[in-house]
Amino acid sequence: MEIISKFGLLIILLLFLSGATTSSSKKDTKTCYNQNSPCKFKKITCPDECPTSSPTDPKAKVCYVDCNSPICKAACKHRKPNCNAPGAGCYDPRFIGGDGIVFYFHGKSNENFSLVSDLNLQINARFTGLRPAGRTRDYTWIQALGVLFDTKTFSLEAIKTTTWDDKVDHLKFSYNGKDLVIPAGHLSAWKSPENDLIVERTSNKNSVVVTLPEVAEMSVNVVPVTKEDDRIHNYQIPSDDCFAHLEVQFRFYGLSSKVEGVLGRTYQPDFKNPAKPGVAMPVVGGEDKYRTTSLVSADCSSCVFSPAEVVDQKDSLVMEYGMLDCTGGATGGNGIVCRK
């Protein structure tokens, strides 16, 4: 009887170890390859809450590692833009800067403006919009993004459509000036020949994450101006255009202290945000400083994009800026104070 009891305990122990091994084997292992990372070449296992960086469920959290953090621990995040967190640009358009402060930048319909301009990265936005009779400015939304890095360019845009249909993909891509086709389907992905640009769909249609390894990450959704939004804000949207536009959220790695742009300047260490506290819609200007001649140009008067100088870049902040969560207290991580 004692032998049977011991045998039973052994079976239970073996089943437990087998289950633990199986559970562990289903988890992704992340590795940082950044030469300056304190986590360089360390194998980091994803947590139970998000065991993989490519879940089959589009709504599931994904595993990621902040390679600039000395903790060297994997964490979980959502892949869709969070319009209420730093690095976001949504609505008409409302931005949340690296300092956690909300501000609006209206720009002008059918014109391009620099959102971020750094030595190794330029991100521009083209606005779409309209100006109803009696208004002194355009209502605008982000219709397209243009990215410059090294000597390459990439763009994505929301395709104009009369009525919104979730079953139709409203995203258009280009790489180095040529159309780029990324098949619809969750986790469908494309990589540049040098692997320095990755575009991955995060739902079957209308949502992607664009990654420039060790430089930036952009989460993007395409959405329409809804009838409810039109009613509340009195946009006076015409019947032949639902003004499909982008909701975006950025994560940046190692921005220089000289970074510029409508959003980029808020990541400067000594930036003083001109947005007035307590105002319902604090509008920040700068149209003349940040206007570019095209979606993939870096010719605004305040642009600093100069990839030739990156080799000698010595004032990198050597830390990650981006999708911080300022809802849990005074600090949102990485030593950054989330100011209201």
PDB file of C-alpha atoms in Angstrom, residues 18-165:
ATOM      1  CA  SER A  18       5.569  18.257 -17.322  1.00  0.00           C
ATOM      2  CA  GLY A  19       2.896  20.938 -17.078  1.00  0.00           C
ATOM      3  CA  ALA A  20       5.403  23.532 -15.877  1.00  0.00           C
ATOM      4  CA  THR A  21       7.764  22.637 -18.729  1.00  0.00           C
ATOM      5  CA  THR A  22       4.943  22.842 -21.272  1.00  0.00           C
ATOM      6  CA  SER A  23       3.785  26.195 -19.855  1.00  0.00           C
ATOM      7  CA  SER A  24       7.307  27.568 -19.955  1.00  0.00           C
ATOM      8  CA  SER A  25       7.898  26.289 -23.494  1.00  0.00           C
ATOM      9  CA  LYS A  26       4.874  28.251 -24.703  1.00  0.00           C
ATOM     10  CA  LYS A  27       6.397  31.522 -23.564  1.00  0.00           C
ATOM     11  CA  ASP A  28       8.475  33.676 -25.898  1.00  0.00           C
ATOM     12  CA  THR A  29      12.007  34.603 -24.955  1.00  0.00           C
ATOM     13  CA  LYS A  30      13.114  38.155 -25.733  1.00  0.00           C
ATOM     14  CA  THR A  31      16.711  39.276 -26.278  1.00  0.00           C
ATOM     15  CA  CYS A  32      18.081  42.827 -26.480  1.00  0.00           C
ATOM     16  CA  TYR A  33      20.768  43.300 -29.109  1.00  0.00           C
ATOM     17  CA  ASN A  34      21.412  46.998 -28.537  1.00  0.00           C
ATOM     18  CA  GLN A  35      25.140  47.345 -27.774  1.00  0.00           C
ATOM     19  CA  ASN A  36      24.446  50.030 -25.159  1.00  0.00           C
ATOM     20  CA  SER A  37      21.665  48.133 -23.408  1.00  0.00           C
ATOM     21  CA  PRO A  38      22.205  46.962 -19.823  1.00  0.00           C
ATOM     22  CA  CYS A  39      20.207  43.898 -20.910  1.00  0.00           C
ATOM     23  CA  LYS A  40      22.435  43.113 -23.906  1.00  0.00           C
ATOM     24  CA  PHE A  41      22.216  39.453 -24.964  1.00  0.00           C
ATOM     25  CA  LYS A  42      20.228  38.464 -21.865  1.00  0.00           C
ATOM     26  CA  LYS A  43      17.423  35.988 -22.540  1.00  0.00           C
ATOM     27  CA  ILE A  44      14.243  37.301 -20.903  1.00  0.00           C
ATOM     28  CA  THR A  45      11.141  35.120 -20.601  1.00  0.00           C
ATOM     29  CA  CYS A  46       7.728  36.679 -21.194  1.00  0.00           C
ATOM     30  CA  PRO A  47       5.278  36.711 -18.233  1.00  0.00           C
ATOM     31  CA  ASP A  48       2.153  34.546 -17.908  1.00  0.00           C
ATOM     32  CA  GLU A  49      -0.128  37.524 -18.587  1.00  0.00           C
ATOM     33  CA  CYS A  50       1.370  37.990 -22.056  1.00  0.00           C
ATOM     34  CA  PRO A  51       3.445  34.929 -22.972  1.00  0.00           C
ATOM     35  CA  THR A  52       4.079  35.986 -26.564  1.00  0.00           C
ATOM     36  CA  SER A  53       4.710  39.069 -28.671  1.00  0.00           C
ATOM     37  CA  SER A  54       2.491  37.686 -31.450  1.00  0.00           C
ATOM     38  CA  PRO A  55      -0.779  36.493 -29.854  1.00  0.00           C
ATOM     39  CA  THR A  56      -3.459  35.008 -32.071  1.00  0.00           C
ATOM     40  CA  ASP A  57      -6.070  37.160 -30.315  1.00  0.00           C
ATOM     41  CA  PRO A  58      -5.856  40.760 -31.661  1.00  0.00           C
ATOM     42  CA  LYS A  59      -7.164  42.078 -28.328  1.00  0.00           C
ATOM     43  CA  ALA A  60      -4.565  40.291 -26.195  1.00  0.00           C
ATOM     44  CA  LYS A  61      -1.639  42.094 -24.605  1.00  0.00           C
ATOM     45  CA  VAL A  62       1.805  41.484 -26.073  1.00  0.00           C
ATOM     46  CA  CYS A  63       5.160  40.889 -24.440  1.00  0.00           C
ATOM     47  CA  TYR A  64       7.932  43.454 -24.762  1.00  0.00           C
ATOM     48  CA  VAL A  65      11.205  44.388 -23.082  1.00  0.00           C
ATOM     49  CA  ASP A  66      12.488  47.909 -22.479  1.00  0.00           C
ATOM     50  CA  CYS A  67      16.114  47.374 -23.503  1.00  0.00           C
ATOM     51  CA  ASN A  68      17.117  50.673 -21.908  1.00  0.00           C
ATOM     52  CA  SER A  69      15.876  49.683 -18.457  1.00  0.00           C
ATOM     53  CA  PRO A  70      18.339  48.188 -15.949  1.00  0.00           C
ATOM     54  CA  ILE A  71      15.562  45.919 -14.657  1.00  0.00           C
ATOM     55  CA  CYS A  72      15.789  43.644 -17.734  1.00  0.00           C
ATOM     56  CA  LYS A  73      12.288  42.303 -17.186  1.00  0.00           C
ATOM     57  CA  ALA A  74       9.562  41.607 -19.732  1.00  0.00           C
ATOM     58  CA  ALA A  75       6.242  43.449 -19.416  1.00  0.00           C
ATOM     59  CA  CYS A  76       2.859  43.554 -21.159  1.00  0.00           C
ATOM     60  CA  LYS A  77       1.284  46.212 -23.360  1.00  0.00           C
ATOM     61  CA  HIS A  78      -1.603  46.717 -25.756  1.00  0.00           C
ATOM     62  CA  ARG A  79      -0.710  47.108 -29.424  1.00  0.00           C
ATOM     63  CA  LYS A  80      -3.526  49.495 -30.286  1.00  0.00           C
ATOM     64  CA  PRO A  81      -3.013  53.240 -29.747  1.00  0.00           C
ATOM     65  CA  ASN A  82      -3.934  54.599 -26.330  1.00  0.00           C
ATOM     66  CA  CYS A  83      -5.301  58.054 -27.078  1.00  0.00           C
ATOM     67  CA  ASN A  84      -5.074  59.040 -23.409  1.00  0.00           C
ATOM     68  CA  ALA A  85      -1.380  58.350 -22.862  1.00  0.00           C
ATOM     69  CA  PRO A  86       1.879  60.192 -23.719  1.00  0.00           C
ATOM     70  CA  GLY A  87       2.952  59.983 -27.341  1.00  0.00           C
ATOM     71  CA  ALA A  88      -0.639  59.949 -28.635  1.00  0.00           C
ATOM     72  CA  GLY A  89      -2.095  61.943 -31.515  1.00  0.00           C
ATOM     73  CA  CYS A  90      -5.846  61.414 -31.987  1.00  0.00           C
ATOM     74  CA  TYR A  91      -9.113  63.187 -32.723  1.00  0.00           C
ATOM     75  CA  ASP A  92      -8.919  66.662 -34.261  1.00  0.00           C
ATOM     76  CA  PRO A  93      -5.945  66.346 -33.464  1.00  0.00           C
ATOM     77  CA  ARG A  94      -5.256  66.147 -29.764  1.00  0.00           C
ATOM     78  CA  PHE A  95      -1.720  65.312 -28.691  1.00  0.00           C
ATOM     79  CA  ILE A  96      -0.275  64.190 -25.383  1.00  0.00           C
ATOM     80  CA  GLY A  97       3.359  65.181 -25.120  1.00  0.00           C
ATOM     81  CA  GLY A  98       6.275  63.392 -23.547  1.00  0.00           C
ATOM     82  CA  ASP A  99       5.631  65.597 -20.514  1.00  0.00           C
ATOM     83  CA  GLY A 100       2.106  64.193 -20.147  1.00  0.00           C
ATOM     84  CA  ILE A 101       0.437  67.517 -21.060  1.00  0.00           C
ATOM     85  CA  VAL A 102      -2.547  67.555 -23.447  1.00  0.00           C
ATOM     86  CA  PHE A 103      -2.553  70.078 -26.282  1.00  0.00           C
ATOM     87  CA  TYR A 104      -4.186  70.640 -29.663  1.00  0.00           C
ATOM     88  CA  PHE A 105      -2.459  71.518 -32.931  1.00  0.00           C
ATOM     89  CA  HIS A 106      -4.824  72.337 -35.768  1.00  0.00           C
ATOM     90  CA  GLY A 107      -2.475  72.994 -38.682  1.00  0.00           C
ATOM     91  CA  LYS A 108      -4.283  73.219 -42.003  1.00  0.00           C
ATOM     92  CA  SER A 109      -6.094  70.801 -44.289  1.00  0.00           C
ATOM     93  CA  ASN A 110      -4.022  69.247 -47.127  1.00  0.00           C
ATOM     94  CA  GLU A 111      -0.746  70.510 -45.661  1.00  0.00           C
ATOM     95  CA  ASN A 112       2.146  68.635 -44.040  1.00  0.00           C
ATOM     96  CA  PHE A 113       3.746  69.274 -40.660  1.00  0.00           C
ATOM     97  CA  SER A 114       6.663  67.757 -38.787  1.00  0.00           C
ATOM     98  CA  LEU A 115       5.540  65.822 -35.722  1.00  0.00           C
ATOM     99  CA  VAL A 116       9.057  64.660 -34.843  1.00  0.00           C
ATOM    100  CA  SER A 117      12.403  65.798 -36.217  1.00  0.00           C
ATOM    101  CA  ASP A 118      15.597  64.341 -34.779  1.00  0.00           C
ATOM    102  CA  LEU A 119      19.023  63.593 -36.223  1.00  0.00           C
ATOM    103  CA  ASN A 120      18.094  60.050 -37.234  1.00  0.00           C
ATOM    104  CA  LEU A 121      14.306  60.292 -37.548  1.00  0.00           C
ATOM    105  CA  GLN A 122      11.710  62.500 -39.191  1.00  0.00           C
ATOM    106  CA  ILE A 123       7.969  61.862 -38.848  1.00  0.00           C
ATOM    107  CA  ASN A 124       5.575  64.115 -40.728  1.00  0.00           C
ATOM    108  CA  ALA A 125       1.786  64.218 -40.785  1.00  0.00           C
ATOM    109  CA  ARG A 126      -0.532  65.277 -43.562  1.00  0.00           C
ATOM    110  CA  PHE A 127      -3.798  66.709 -42.343  1.00  0.00           C
ATOM    111  CA  THR A 128      -7.234  66.352 -43.846  1.00  0.00           C
ATOM    112  CA  GLY A 129     -10.185  68.513 -42.911  1.00  0.00           C
ATOM    113  CA  LEU A 130     -12.737  71.138 -43.799  1.00  0.00           C
ATOM    114  CA  ARG A 131     -13.731  74.686 -42.927  1.00  0.00           C
ATOM    115  CA  PRO A 132     -17.491  75.213 -42.556  1.00  0.00           C
ATOM    116  CA  ALA A 133     -18.930  78.618 -43.364  1.00  0.00           C
ATOM    117  CA  GLY A 134     -18.327  81.123 -40.591  1.00  0.00           C
ATOM    118  CA  ARG A 135     -15.292  79.306 -39.143  1.00  0.00           C
ATOM    119  CA  THR A 136     -11.906  81.050 -38.893  1.00  0.00           C
ATOM    120  CA  ARG A 137      -9.855  77.843 -39.087  1.00  0.00           C
ATOM    121  CA  ASP A 138      -9.984  74.328 -40.503  1.00  0.00           C
ATOM    122  CA  TYR A 139     -11.175  71.331 -38.574  1.00  0.00           C
ATOM    123  CA  THR A 140      -8.332  68.866 -39.140  1.00  0.00           C
ATOM    124  CA  TRP A 141      -7.384  65.229 -38.571  1.00  0.00           C
ATOM    125  CA  ILE A 142      -4.197  63.259 -39.261  1.00  0.00           C
ATOM    126  CA  GLN A 143      -4.729  61.588 -42.632  1.00  0.00           C
ATOM    127  CA  ALA A 144      -1.212  60.254 -43.331  1.00  0.00           C
ATOM    128  CA  LEU A 145       2.218  59.747 -41.785  1.00  0.00           C
ATOM    129  CA  GLY A 146       5.547  60.024 -43.569  1.00  0.00           C
ATOM    130  CA  VAL A 147       8.731  58.602 -42.027  1.00  0.00           C
ATOM    131  CA  LEU A 148      12.321  59.410 -43.010  1.00  0.00           C
ATOM    132  CA  PHE A 149      15.231  57.359 -41.651  1.00  0.00           C
ATOM    133  CA  ASP A 150      18.731  57.001 -43.073  1.00  0.00           C
ATOM    134  CA  THR A 151      18.152  57.661 -46.788  1.00  0.00           C
ATOM    135  CA  LYS A 152      14.811  55.826 -46.868  1.00  0.00           C
ATOM    136  CA  THR A 153      11.171  56.834 -46.690  1.00  0.00           C
ATOM    137  CA  PHE A 154       7.976  55.129 -45.633  1.00  0.00           C
ATOM    138  CA  SER A 155       4.402  56.365 -45.572  1.00  0.00           C
ATOM    139  CA  LEU A 156       0.982  55.134 -44.565  1.00  0.00           C
ATOM    140  CA  GLU A 157      -2.298  56.886 -45.106  1.00  0.00           C
ATOM    141  CA  ALA A 158      -6.011  56.553 -44.530  1.00  0.00           C
ATOM    142  CA  ILE A 159      -7.781  56.150 -47.864  1.00  0.00           C
ATOM    143  CA  LYS A 160     -10.594  58.600 -48.515  1.00  0.00           C
ATOM    144  CA  THR A 161     -14.009  56.934 -48.414  1.00  0.00           C
ATOM    145  CA  THR A 162     -17.600  58.118 -48.580  1.00  0.00           C
ATOM    146  CA  THR A 163     -18.958  55.794 -45.907  1.00  0.00           C
ATOM    147  CA  TRP A 164     -17.126  53.709 -43.329  1.00  0.00           C
ATOM    148  CA  ASP A 165     -17.074  49.920 -43.582  1.00  0.00           C
TER     149      ASP A 165
END
